[in-house]
PDB file of C-alpha atoms and ligand atoms in Angstrom:
ATOM      1  CA  MET A   1      53.425  15.367  97.261  1.00 59.00           C
ATOM      2  CA  ALA A   2      56.729  13.462  98.058  1.00 81.00           C
ATOM      3  CA  SER A   3      56.412  11.767 101.187  1.00 92.00           C
ATOM      4  CA  LYS A   4      55.873  14.046 104.319  1.00 97.00           C
ATOM      5  CA  THR A   5      55.088  14.965 108.035  1.00 98.00           C
ATOM      6  CA  VAL A   6      52.573  15.920 108.957  1.00 98.00           C
ATOM      7  CA  PHE A   7      51.163  17.461 112.763  1.00 99.00           C
ATOM      8  CA  ILE A   8      48.103  16.953 113.652  1.00 99.00           C
ATOM      9  CA  THR A   9      45.393  17.867 116.635  1.00 99.00           C
ATOM     10  CA  GLY A  10      42.847  16.158 117.409  1.00 98.00           C
ATOM     11  CA  ALA A  11      44.531  12.359 115.548  1.00 98.00           C
ATOM     12  CA  THR A  12      42.750  10.245 118.626  1.00 98.00           C
ATOM     13  CA  SER A  13      38.461  10.519 117.231  1.00 98.00           C
ATOM     14  CA  GLY A  14      36.420  11.541 114.102  1.00 98.00           C
ATOM     15  CA  ILE A  15      37.963  14.497 111.302  1.00 99.00           C
ATOM     16  CA  GLY A  16      41.526  13.970 113.220  1.00 99.00           C
ATOM     17  CA  GLU A  17      42.094  10.596 113.568  1.00 98.00           C
ATOM     18  CA  ALA A  18      40.336   9.960 109.899  1.00 99.00           C
ATOM     19  CA  CYS A  19      42.800  13.200 108.582  1.00 99.00           C
ATOM     20  CA  ALA A  20      45.681  10.434 109.847  1.00 98.00           C
ATOM     21  CA  GLU A  21      43.579   7.638 108.060  1.00 98.00           C
ATOM     22  CA  THR A  22      43.615   9.479 104.914  1.00 98.00           C
ATOM     23  CA  PHE A  23      47.575  10.689 104.580  1.00 98.00           C
ATOM     24  CA  ALA A  24      49.057   7.729 106.033  1.00 98.00           C
ATOM     25  CA  GLN A  25      47.457   5.941 103.152  1.00 98.00           C
ATOM     26  CA  ALA A  26      49.527   8.594 101.787  1.00 98.00           C
ATOM     27  CA  GLY A  27      52.826   7.657 102.595  1.00 98.00           C
ATOM     28  CA  HIS A  28      52.870  10.505 104.858  1.00 98.00           C
ATOM     29  CA  GLN A  29      54.448  10.607 108.153  1.00 98.00           C
ATOM     30  CA  LEU A  30      52.618  11.743 110.781  1.00 98.00           C
ATOM     31  CA  ILE A  31      52.056  13.167 114.370  1.00 98.00           C
ATOM     32  CA  LEU A  32      49.658  12.453 116.300  1.00 98.00           C
ATOM     33  CA  CYS A  33      48.388  14.740 119.043  1.00 98.00           C
ATOM     34  CA  GLY A  34      45.888  13.580 121.115  1.00 98.00           C
ATOM     35  CA  ARG A  35      44.811  13.517 124.671  1.00 98.00           C
ATOM     36  CA  ARG A  36      44.100   9.927 124.753  1.00 98.00           C
ATOM     37  CA  GLU A  37      47.354   7.478 124.674  1.00 98.00           C
ATOM     38  CA  GLU A  38      45.844   4.336 124.486  1.00 98.00           C
ATOM     39  CA  ARG A  39      43.721   5.894 121.862  1.00 98.00           C
ATOM     40  CA  LEU A  40      46.986   7.505 120.043  1.00 98.00           C
ATOM     41  CA  GLN A  41      48.716   3.926 120.585  1.00 98.00           C
ATOM     42  CA  LYS A  42      45.945   1.845 119.228  1.00 98.00           C
ATOM     43  CA  LEU A  43      46.684   4.320 116.214  1.00 98.00           C
ATOM     44  CA  ARG A  44      50.237   4.110 115.378  1.00 98.00           C
ATOM     45  CA  GLU A  45      50.234   0.686 116.030  1.00 98.00           C
ATOM     46  CA  ARG A  46      47.390   0.519 113.041  1.00 98.00           C
ATOM     47  CA  LEU A  47      49.123   3.281 110.693  1.00 98.00           C
ATOM     48  CA  GLU A  48      52.107   1.669 111.176  1.00 98.00           C
ATOM     49  CA  LYS A  49      51.278  -2.012 110.141  1.00 98.00           C
ATOM     50  CA  ALA A  50      48.986  -1.220 106.773  1.00 98.00           C
ATOM     51  CA  HIS A  51      50.953   1.543 105.764  1.00 98.00           C
ATOM     52  CA  LYS A  52      54.772   1.874 106.484  1.00 97.00           C
ATOM     53  CA  ILE A  53      54.423   4.691 107.811  1.00 98.00           C
ATOM     54  CA  SER A  54      56.437   6.206 111.328  1.00 98.00           C
ATOM     55  CA  THR A  55      54.559   7.950 113.446  1.00 98.00           C
ATOM     56  CA  TYR A  56      55.651  10.468 116.210  1.00 98.00           C
ATOM     57  CA  ILE A  57      53.057  10.721 119.285  1.00 98.00           C
ATOM     58  CA  LEU A  58      52.272  13.503 121.317  1.00 98.00           C
ATOM     59  CA  LYS A  59      50.103  13.225 123.946  1.00 98.00           C
ATOM     60  CA  LEU A  60      49.454  16.660 125.192  1.00 98.00           C
ATOM     61  CA  ASP A  61      46.328  19.006 126.346  1.00 98.00           C
ATOM     62  CA  VAL A  62      46.628  21.977 123.640  1.00 98.00           C
ATOM     63  CA  THR A  63      45.470  24.015 126.726  1.00 98.00           C
ATOM     64  CA  LYS A  64      48.195  23.371 128.724  1.00 98.00           C
ATOM     65  CA  LYS A  65      50.537  26.392 127.299  1.00 98.00           C
ATOM     66  CA  ASP A  66      54.020  25.684 129.202  1.00 98.00           C
ATOM     67  CA  ASP A  67      53.000  21.706 127.614  1.00 98.00           C
ATOM     68  CA  VAL A  68      52.481  22.479 125.021  1.00 98.00           C
ATOM     69  CA  TYR A  69      55.758  24.225 124.093  1.00 98.00           C
ATOM     70  CA  GLN A  70      58.136  22.025 125.906  1.00 98.00           C
ATOM     71  CA  ALA A  71      56.890  18.687 124.032  1.00 98.00           C
ATOM     72  CA  ILE A  72      57.529  20.856 121.114  1.00 98.00           C
ATOM     73  CA  ARG A  73      61.010  21.836 121.887  1.00 98.00           C
ATOM     74  CA  LYS A  74      61.319  18.724 122.967  1.00 98.00           C
ATOM     75  CA  MET A  75      60.424  16.454 119.746  1.00 98.00           C
ATOM     76  CA  PRO A  76      63.413  15.047 117.686  1.00 98.00           C
ATOM     77  CA  PHE A  77      65.471  16.703 115.714  1.00 97.00           C
ATOM     78  CA  HIS A  78      63.767  14.830 111.840  1.00 96.00           C
ATOM     79  CA  TRP A  79      60.604  15.184 113.456  1.00 98.00           C
ATOM     80  CA  LYS A  80      60.762  19.101 113.551  1.00 98.00           C
ATOM     81  CA  ARG A  81      60.747  19.874 109.696  1.00 98.00           C
ATOM     82  CA  ILE A  82      56.646  20.142 109.435  1.00 98.00           C
ATOM     83  CA  ASP A  83      55.616  20.905 105.963  1.00 98.00           C
ATOM     84  CA  VAL A  84      51.934  20.190 107.612  1.00 98.00           C
ATOM     85  CA  LEU A  85      49.701  21.863 111.089  1.00 99.00           C
ATOM     86  CA  ILE A  86      46.467  20.754 110.977  1.00 99.00           C
ATOM     87  CA  ASN A  87      44.531  22.650 114.072  1.00 99.00           C
ATOM     88  CA  ASN A  88      41.873  20.510 114.364  1.00 99.00           C
ATOM     89  CA  ALA A  89      41.702  19.998 118.477  1.00 99.00           C
ATOM     90  CA  GLY A  90      38.423  21.474 119.359  1.00 98.00           C
ATOM     91  CA  LEU A  91      35.484  20.801 120.999  1.00 98.00           C
ATOM     92  CA  ALA A  92      31.365  22.154 122.115  1.00 98.00           C
ATOM     93  CA  LEU A  93      30.203  22.236 125.387  1.00 98.00           C
ATOM     94  CA  GLY A  94      26.413  22.626 126.005  1.00 98.00           C
ATOM     95  CA  MET A  95      24.048  24.501 123.726  1.00 98.00           C
ATOM     96  CA  THR A  96      21.770  27.126 126.193  1.00 98.00           C
ATOM     97  CA  GLY A  97      20.891  30.471 126.009  1.00 98.00           C
ATOM     98  CA  ILE A  98      23.367  33.159 126.563  1.00 98.00           C
ATOM     99  CA  ASP A  99      22.786  33.522 130.738  1.00 98.00           C
ATOM    100  CA  GLU A 100      22.388  29.740 130.985  1.00 98.00           C
ATOM    101  CA  GLY A 101      25.935  28.461 129.985  1.00 97.00           C
ATOM    102  CA  SER A 102      28.234  27.310 132.453  1.00 98.00           C
ATOM    103  CA  ASP A 103      31.517  29.260 132.874  1.00 98.00           C
ATOM    104  CA  GLU A 104      33.655  25.995 133.138  1.00 98.00           C
ATOM    105  CA  ASP A 105      32.303  24.985 129.425  1.00 98.00           C
ATOM    106  CA  TRP A 106      32.714  28.691 128.364  1.00 98.00           C
ATOM    107  CA  ASP A 107      36.615  28.774 130.181  1.00 98.00           C
ATOM    108  CA  ARG A 108      37.041  25.184 128.039  1.00 98.00           C
ATOM    109  CA  MET A 109      36.293  25.956 124.689  1.00 99.00           C
ATOM    110  CA  ILE A 110      38.004  29.532 124.390  1.00 99.00           C
ATOM    111  CA  ASP A 111      40.988  27.599 126.117  1.00 99.00           C
ATOM    112  CA  THR A 112      41.243  24.463 123.562  1.00 99.00           C
ATOM    113  CA  ASN A 113      39.951  26.312 120.049  1.00 99.00           C
ATOM    114  CA  ILE A 114      40.868  29.156 120.444  1.00 99.00           C
ATOM    115  CA  LYS A 115      44.139  29.122 122.818  1.00 99.00           C
ATOM    116  CA  GLY A 116      45.049  25.859 122.430  1.00 99.00           C
ATOM    117  CA  LEU A 117      45.139  25.886 118.914  1.00 99.00           C
ATOM    118  CA  LEU A 118      47.594  29.959 119.083  1.00 99.00           C
ATOM    119  CA  TYR A 119      50.053  27.815 121.757  1.00 99.00           C
ATOM    120  CA  VAL A 120      50.135  24.595 119.010  1.00 99.00           C
ATOM    121  CA  SER A 121      50.376  26.907 115.870  1.00 99.00           C
ATOM    122  CA  LYS A 122      52.896  29.817 117.954  1.00 98.00           C
ATOM    123  CA  ALA A 123      55.654  26.066 118.500  1.00 98.00           C
ATOM    124  CA  VAL A 124      55.473  25.003 115.021  1.00 98.00           C
ATOM    125  CA  ILE A 125      55.631  28.620 113.581  1.00 98.00           C
ATOM    126  CA  PRO A 126      58.905  28.581 113.860  1.00 98.00           C
ATOM    127  CA  LEU A 127      60.196  25.769 112.473  1.00 98.00           C
ATOM    128  CA  MET A 128      58.329  25.890 108.840  1.00 98.00           C
ATOM    129  CA  LYS A 129      60.004  30.348 109.086  1.00 98.00           C
ATOM    130  CA  GLU A 130      63.133  28.895 109.884  1.00 98.00           C
ATOM    131  CA  GLN A 131      62.720  25.452 107.038  1.00 97.00           C
ATOM    132  CA  GLY A 132      60.716  28.695 103.911  1.00 97.00           C
ATOM    133  CA  CYS A 133      58.261  26.636 103.766  1.00 98.00           C
ATOM    134  CA  GLY A 134      55.289  25.583 105.471  1.00 98.00           C
ATOM    135  CA  HIS A 135      50.460  24.793 105.423  1.00 98.00           C
ATOM    136  CA  ILE A 136      49.035  25.656 108.584  1.00 99.00           C
ATOM    137  CA  ILE A 137      45.152  24.668 107.861  1.00 99.00           C
ATOM    138  CA  ASN A 138      42.575  25.272 110.205  1.00 99.00           C
ATOM    139  CA  ILE A 139      40.050  22.931 110.801  1.00 99.00           C
ATOM    140  CA  GLY A 140      37.111  26.085 111.148  1.00 99.00           C
ATOM    141  CA  SER A 141      33.380  25.709 110.683  1.00 99.00           C
ATOM    142  CA  ILE A 142      30.338  26.239 109.138  1.00 98.00           C
ATOM    143  CA  ALA A 143      29.644  28.058 112.752  1.00 98.00           C
ATOM    144  CA  GLY A 144      32.658  30.311 112.269  1.00 98.00           C
ATOM    145  CA  VAL A 145      30.442  31.418 108.956  1.00 98.00           C
ATOM    146  CA  GLU A 146      26.742  31.798 110.967  1.00 98.00           C
ATOM    147  CA  THR A 147      26.329  31.616 114.235  1.00 98.00           C
ATOM    148  CA  TYR A 148      23.049  29.728 115.668  1.00 98.00           C
ATOM    149  CA  PRO A 149      19.943  29.536 117.861  1.00 98.00           C
ATOM    150  CA  LYS A 150      22.159  28.346 121.348  1.00 98.00           C
ATOM    151  CA  GLY A 151      25.366  28.429 119.136  1.00 98.00           C
ATOM    152  CA  ASN A 152      27.010  31.662 121.537  1.00 98.00           C
ATOM    153  CA  VAL A 153      30.183  30.891 122.812  1.00 98.00           C
ATOM    154  CA  TYR A 154      31.159  27.414 120.270  1.00 98.00           C
ATOM    155  CA  CYS A 155      30.184  29.731 117.164  1.00 98.00           C
ATOM    156  CA  ALA A 156      32.511  33.073 118.760  1.00 99.00           C
ATOM    157  CA  THR A 157      35.307  30.888 118.922  1.00 99.00           C
ATOM    158  CA  LYS A 158      34.177  29.287 115.008  1.00 99.00           C
ATOM    159  CA  HIS A 159      34.307  32.775 114.601  1.00 99.00           C
ATOM    160  CA  ALA A 160      37.570  33.381 116.168  1.00 99.00           C
ATOM    161  CA  VAL A 161      39.823  30.329 114.318  1.00 99.00           C
ATOM    162  CA  SER A 162      38.389  32.346 110.989  1.00 99.00           C
ATOM    163  CA  ALA A 163      40.321  35.680 111.707  1.00 99.00           C
ATOM    164  CA  LEU A 164      43.089  33.272 113.404  1.00 99.00           C
ATOM    165  CA  THR A 165      43.194  31.654 110.307  1.00 99.00           C
ATOM    166  CA  LYS A 166      42.853  35.450 108.093  1.00 98.00           C
ATOM    167  CA  GLY A 167      45.488  37.194 110.697  1.00 98.00           C
ATOM    168  CA  MET A 168      47.756  34.135 109.944  1.00 98.00           C
ATOM    169  CA  ARG A 169      48.453  34.061 106.263  1.00 98.00           C
ATOM    170  CA  MET A 170      48.880  38.350 106.347  1.00 98.00           C
ATOM    171  CA  ASP A 171      51.867  37.482 108.787  1.00 98.00           C
ATOM    172  CA  LEU A 172      53.555  34.560 107.343  1.00 98.00           C
ATOM    173  CA  LEU A 173      52.960  35.992 103.679  1.00 98.00           C
ATOM    174  CA  PRO A 174      56.946  37.078 103.941  1.00 98.00           C
ATOM    175  CA  TYR A 175      58.031  33.595 105.107  1.00 98.00           C
ATOM    176  CA  GLY A 176      55.868  31.069 102.327  1.00 97.00           C
ATOM    177  CA  ILE A 177      53.745  29.405 105.172  1.00 98.00           C
ATOM    178  CA  LYS A 178      50.230  28.509 103.464  1.00 98.00           C
ATOM    179  CA  VAL A 179      47.283  29.157 105.678  1.00 99.00           C
ATOM    180  CA  SER A 180      43.995  27.725 104.677  1.00 99.00           C
ATOM    181  CA  GLN A 181      40.095  27.000 106.343  1.00 99.00           C
ATOM    182  CA  VAL A 182      38.536  24.289 106.155  1.00 99.00           C
ATOM    183  CA  SER A 183      35.524  24.317 107.352  1.00 99.00           C
ATOM    184  CA  PRO A 184      32.820  21.868 107.940  1.00 99.00           C
ATOM    185  CA  GLY A 185      29.252  21.381 108.425  1.00 98.00           C
ATOM    186  CA  ALA A 186      27.355  18.671 110.364  1.00 98.00           C
ATOM    187  CA  THR A 187      29.986  15.555 110.662  1.00 98.00           C
ATOM    188  CA  GLU A 188      29.190  12.782 112.923  1.00 98.00           C
ATOM    189  CA  THR A 189      31.544  12.088 114.447  1.00 98.00           C
ATOM    190  CA  GLU A 190      32.520  12.052 118.867  1.00 98.00           C
ATOM    191  CA  PHE A 191      31.442  15.701 118.444  1.00 98.00           C
ATOM    192  CA  SER A 192      28.009  15.560 119.788  1.00 98.00           C
ATOM    193  CA  VAL A 193      28.213  12.941 122.083  1.00 98.00           C
ATOM    194  CA  VAL A 194      31.347  15.877 123.311  1.00 98.00           C
ATOM    195  CA  ARG A 195      28.922  18.182 122.799  1.00 98.00           C
ATOM    196  CA  PHE A 196      25.743  16.554 124.526  1.00 98.00           C
ATOM    197  CA  HIS A 197      28.374  16.090 127.821  1.00 98.00           C
ATOM    198  CA  GLY A 198      27.948  11.976 126.885  1.00 98.00           C
ATOM    199  CA  ASP A 199      24.547  11.457 125.775  1.00 98.00           C
ATOM    200  CA  LYS A 200      24.478   9.374 123.134  1.00 98.00           C
ATOM    201  CA  GLU A 201      20.981   9.824 122.552  1.00 98.00           C
ATOM    202  CA  LYS A 202      21.003  13.433 122.075  1.00 98.00           C
ATOM    203  CA  ALA A 203      23.859  12.759 120.380  1.00 98.00           C
ATOM    204  CA  ARG A 204      22.585  10.617 117.736  1.00 98.00           C
ATOM    205  CA  ASN A 205      19.406  13.354 116.668  1.00 97.00           C
ATOM    206  CA  VAL A 206      21.829  15.499 116.195  1.00 98.00           C
ATOM    207  CA  TYR A 207      22.501  13.723 113.073  1.00 98.00           C
ATOM    208  CA  MET A 208      18.931  11.817 112.076  1.00 98.00           C
ATOM    209  CA  GLY A 209      16.982  12.362 109.090  1.00 98.00           C
ATOM    210  CA  TYR A 210      19.585  13.165 106.556  1.00 98.00           C
ATOM    211  CA  LYS A 211      23.750  11.250 105.974  1.00 98.00           C
ATOM    212  CA  PRO A 212      25.860  13.652 107.487  1.00 98.00           C
ATOM    213  CA  LEU A 213      29.240  14.427 106.271  1.00 98.00           C
ATOM    214  CA  THR A 214      32.010  11.345 107.739  1.00 98.00           C
ATOM    215  CA  GLY A 215      35.324  12.602 109.109  1.00 99.00           C
ATOM    216  CA  ALA A 216      36.773  10.889 105.750  1.00 99.00           C
ATOM    217  CA  ASP A 217      34.519  13.184 103.748  1.00 99.00           C
ATOM    218  CA  VAL A 218      36.718  15.857 105.531  1.00 99.00           C
ATOM    219  CA  ALA A 219      39.670  14.582 105.813  1.00 99.00           C
ATOM    220  CA  GLU A 220      39.629  13.671 101.859  1.00 98.00           C
ATOM    221  CA  VAL A 221      38.723  17.285 101.574  1.00 99.00           C
ATOM    222  CA  VAL A 222      41.500  19.023 103.800  1.00 99.00           C
ATOM    223  CA  PHE A 223      44.118  16.223 101.401  1.00 98.00           C
ATOM    224  CA  PHE A 224      42.823  17.838  99.232  1.00 98.00           C
ATOM    225  CA  VAL A 225      43.918  21.238  99.939  1.00 98.00           C
ATOM    226  CA  ALA A 226      47.257  20.202 101.763  1.00 98.00           C
ATOM    227  CA  THR A 227      47.999  18.037  98.040  1.00 98.00           C
ATOM    228  CA  LEU A 228      47.757  21.506  95.820  1.00 98.00           C
ATOM    229  CA  PRO A 229      50.427  22.573  93.726  1.00 97.00           C
ATOM    230  CA  LYS A 230      52.663  25.352  95.830  1.00 96.00           C
ATOM    231  CA  HIS A 231      51.634  28.112  93.959  1.00 97.00           C
ATOM    232  CA  ILE A 232      48.431  27.664  94.731  1.00 98.00           C
ATOM    233  CA  ASN A 233      46.386  28.281  98.310  1.00 98.00           C
ATOM    234  CA  VAL A 234      43.014  27.325  98.902  1.00 98.00           C
ATOM    235  CA  ASN A 235      42.481  30.381 101.045  1.00 98.00           C
ATOM    236  CA  ASP A 236      38.588  28.430 102.626  1.00 98.00           C
ATOM    237  CA  LEU A 237      36.937  26.504 102.330  1.00 98.00           C
ATOM    238  CA  LEU A 238      33.111  24.985 103.535  1.00 98.00           C
ATOM    239  CA  VAL A 239      31.596  21.519 103.057  1.00 99.00           C
ATOM    240  CA  MET A 240      28.565  21.075 103.827  1.00 98.00           C
ATOM    241  CA  PRO A 241      26.403  17.669 103.203  1.00 98.00           C
ATOM    242  CA  THR A 242      24.524  18.253 100.249  1.00 98.00           C
ATOM    243  CA  ALA A 243      21.347  18.355 102.243  1.00 98.00           C
ATOM    244  CA  GLN A 244      22.081  21.800 104.910  1.00 98.00           C
ATOM    245  CA  ALA A 245      21.673  24.729 103.115  1.00 98.00           C
ATOM    246  CA  SER A 246      22.492  26.396 106.292  1.00 98.00           C
ATOM    247  CA  ALA A 247      23.506  26.165 109.718  1.00 98.00           C
ATOM    248  CA  SER A 248      20.462  25.163 110.518  1.00 96.00           C
ATOM    249  CA  LEU A 249      18.748  24.537 107.992  1.00 98.00           C
ATOM    250  CA  PHE A 250      18.355  20.941 107.186  1.00 98.00           C
ATOM    251  CA  ASN A 251      16.030  18.541 103.994  1.00 98.00           C
ATOM    252  CA  LYS A 252      15.089  15.736 106.946  1.00 97.00           C
ATOM    253  CA  THR A 253      13.495  12.545 106.035  1.00 92.00           C
ATOM    254  CA  GLN A 254      12.006  12.680 108.950  1.00 66.00           C
TER     255      GLN A 254
HETATM  256  P1  NDP B   1      35.431  14.460 118.210  1.00 68.12           P
HETATM  257  O1  NDP B   1      35.144  14.872 119.743  1.00 68.12           O
HETATM  258  O2  NDP B   1      35.548  13.010 117.900  1.00 68.12           O
HETATM  259  O3  NDP B   1      36.926  14.791 118.017  1.00 68.12           O
HETATM  260  C1  NDP B   1      37.790  16.447 118.675  1.00 68.12           C
HETATM  261  C2  NDP B   1      39.030  15.816 119.099  1.00 68.12           C
HETATM  262  O4  NDP B   1      39.353  17.078 119.636  1.00 68.12           O
HETATM  263  C3  NDP B   1      40.164  14.511 119.612  1.00 68.12           C
HETATM  264  O5  NDP B   1      40.485  13.552 119.200  1.00 68.12           O
HETATM  265  C4  NDP B   1      40.052  15.120 121.114  1.00 68.12           C
HETATM  266  O6  NDP B   1      41.671  14.405 121.341  1.00 68.12           O
HETATM  267  C5  NDP B   1      40.803  16.890 120.262  1.00 68.12           C
HETATM  268  N1  NDP B   1      40.844  17.536 121.744  1.00 68.12           N
HETATM  269  C6  NDP B   1      39.483  18.200 122.325  1.00 68.12           C
HETATM  270  N2  NDP B   1      40.227  18.875 123.706  1.00 68.12           N
HETATM  271  C7  NDP B   1      41.446  18.350 123.032  1.00 68.12           C
HETATM  272  C8  NDP B   1      42.761  19.366 123.372  1.00 68.12           C
HETATM  273  N3  NDP B   1      42.803  19.498 125.822  1.00 68.12           N
HETATM  274  N4  NDP B   1      43.605  18.534 124.382  1.00 68.12           N
HETATM  275  C9  NDP B   1      44.095  17.676 122.810  1.00 68.12           C
HETATM  276  N5  NDP B   1      43.730  17.450 121.980  1.00 68.12           N
HETATM  277  C10 NDP B   1      41.825  17.944 122.052  1.00 68.12           C
HETATM  278  O7  NDP B   1      34.631  15.475 117.239  1.00 68.12           O
HETATM  279  P2  NDP B   1      35.034  16.581 115.713  1.00 68.12           P
HETATM  280  O8  NDP B   1      36.204  15.228 114.902  1.00 68.12           O
HETATM  281  O9  NDP B   1      34.204  16.648 114.952  1.00 68.12           O
HETATM  282  O10 NDP B   1      36.120  17.670 116.121  1.00 68.12           O
HETATM  283  C11 NDP B   1      36.986  18.533 115.207  1.00 68.12           C
HETATM  284  C12 NDP B   1      37.620  19.429 114.787  1.00 68.12           C
HETATM  285  O11 NDP B   1      36.481  19.550 113.580  1.00 68.12           O
HETATM  286  C13 NDP B   1      37.387  20.295 115.595  1.00 68.12           C
HETATM  287  O12 NDP B   1      37.650  21.751 115.681  1.00 68.12           O
HETATM  288  C14 NDP B   1      35.056  20.716 115.546  1.00 68.12           C
HETATM  289  O13 NDP B   1      34.862  22.023 115.958  1.00 68.12           O
HETATM  290  C15 NDP B   1      35.310  21.137 114.243  1.00 68.12           C
HETATM  291  N6  NDP B   1      34.140  20.876 113.715  1.00 68.12           N
HETATM  292  C16 NDP B   1      33.297  19.639 113.519  1.00 68.12           C
HETATM  293  C17 NDP B   1      31.998  19.086 113.353  1.00 68.12           C
HETATM  294  C18 NDP B   1      31.242  18.932 113.107  1.00 68.12           C
HETATM  295  O14 NDP B   1      29.831  18.887 112.564  1.00 68.12           O
HETATM  296  N7  NDP B   1      31.582  17.272 114.444  1.00 68.12           N
HETATM  297  C19 NDP B   1      31.926  20.113 111.756  1.00 68.12           C
HETATM  298  C20 NDP B   1      32.758  21.569 111.919  1.00 68.12           C
HETATM  299  C21 NDP B   1      33.999  22.078 113.259  1.00 68.12           C
HETATM  300  P3  NDP B   1      41.752  13.650 122.900  1.00 68.12           P
HETATM  301  O15 NDP B   1      40.112  13.429 123.802  1.00 68.12           O
HETATM  302  O16 NDP B   1      42.274  12.646 122.543  1.00 68.12           O
HETATM  303  O17 NDP B   1      41.973  15.200 124.160  1.00 68.12           O
HETATM  304  C1  8X3 B   2      30.468  22.191 114.040  1.00 68.12           C
HETATM  305  C2  8X3 B   2      29.158  22.116 113.157  1.00 68.12           C
HETATM  306  O1  8X3 B   2      26.615  23.243 113.390  1.00 68.12           O
HETATM  307  O2  8X3 B   2      27.323  21.528 115.351  1.00 68.12           O
HETATM  308  O3  8X3 B   2      30.548  23.382 113.661  1.00 68.12           O
HETATM  309  O4  8X3 B   2      28.289  24.289 115.187  1.00 68.12           O
HETATM  310  S1  8X3 B   2      27.754  22.988 114.611  1.00 68.12           S
END
């Protein structure tokens, strides 16, 4: 595709950062969003130098509704022509029985994975409507297809992303805006370190004994979805490690 503007939420790590790298390599301009400013700055420096692209940094917590609306409203005019929005920012917190979960963890998952995606989309959609085109790619999960033991609230948020993807596609149909979902299985990023509140040992165990996906693997799939001809839309794409057959069935060698 010709050079486009791609808005990536959660660009400071994992799948989002890998998407930034993949789209930058192909010469696209990037709006990089996340809460950790130092990481955003470093990423900007690296990508602008290596790929001669422009970037716009949005240091933003997607759960803060007013900040989201204001930051997007205040973007310079030429950055408001957004071709692709990758709603990737998200997290799991904890893995416990349904009556044992922390209210705080529940709130943050719901606020980030569902409400954050809604706020960013609500701010970007009018811009896409005005330009008569656009593509929203929501990062779902195998957890949005199947629920697994102790995954309760995280799985519920990803089921919600799946429902919102379908709803968005219907509501945006008259405006020529594509809506896709890419749902990965186990991908080794900072995801599990965040989930287990910084316990790196526990996080490492999630990916032991088989080859998980990498952020770059998922980014390649997102790039494929984003670069198909205008008349083709991938509605939903589930991408798994070969060694993972369902949310909780792995072919582990140890
Ligand atoms: P990482 O923890 O590596 O990255 C998560 C990203 O989300 C970070 O850039 C983080 O940035 C950002 N983020 C989190 N909360 C907020 C917030 N409130 N506001 C703005 N940005 C936020 O995990 P992944 O790359 O693995 O996760 C990316 C997405 O992929 C998530 O939606 C996750 O649910 C999904 N996913 C992950 C899978 C996996 O196995 N890893 C599999 C399936 C789906 P910062 O902290 O700087 O704000
Ligand atoms: C992340 C993958 O299986 O840990 O969405 O829920 S999983």
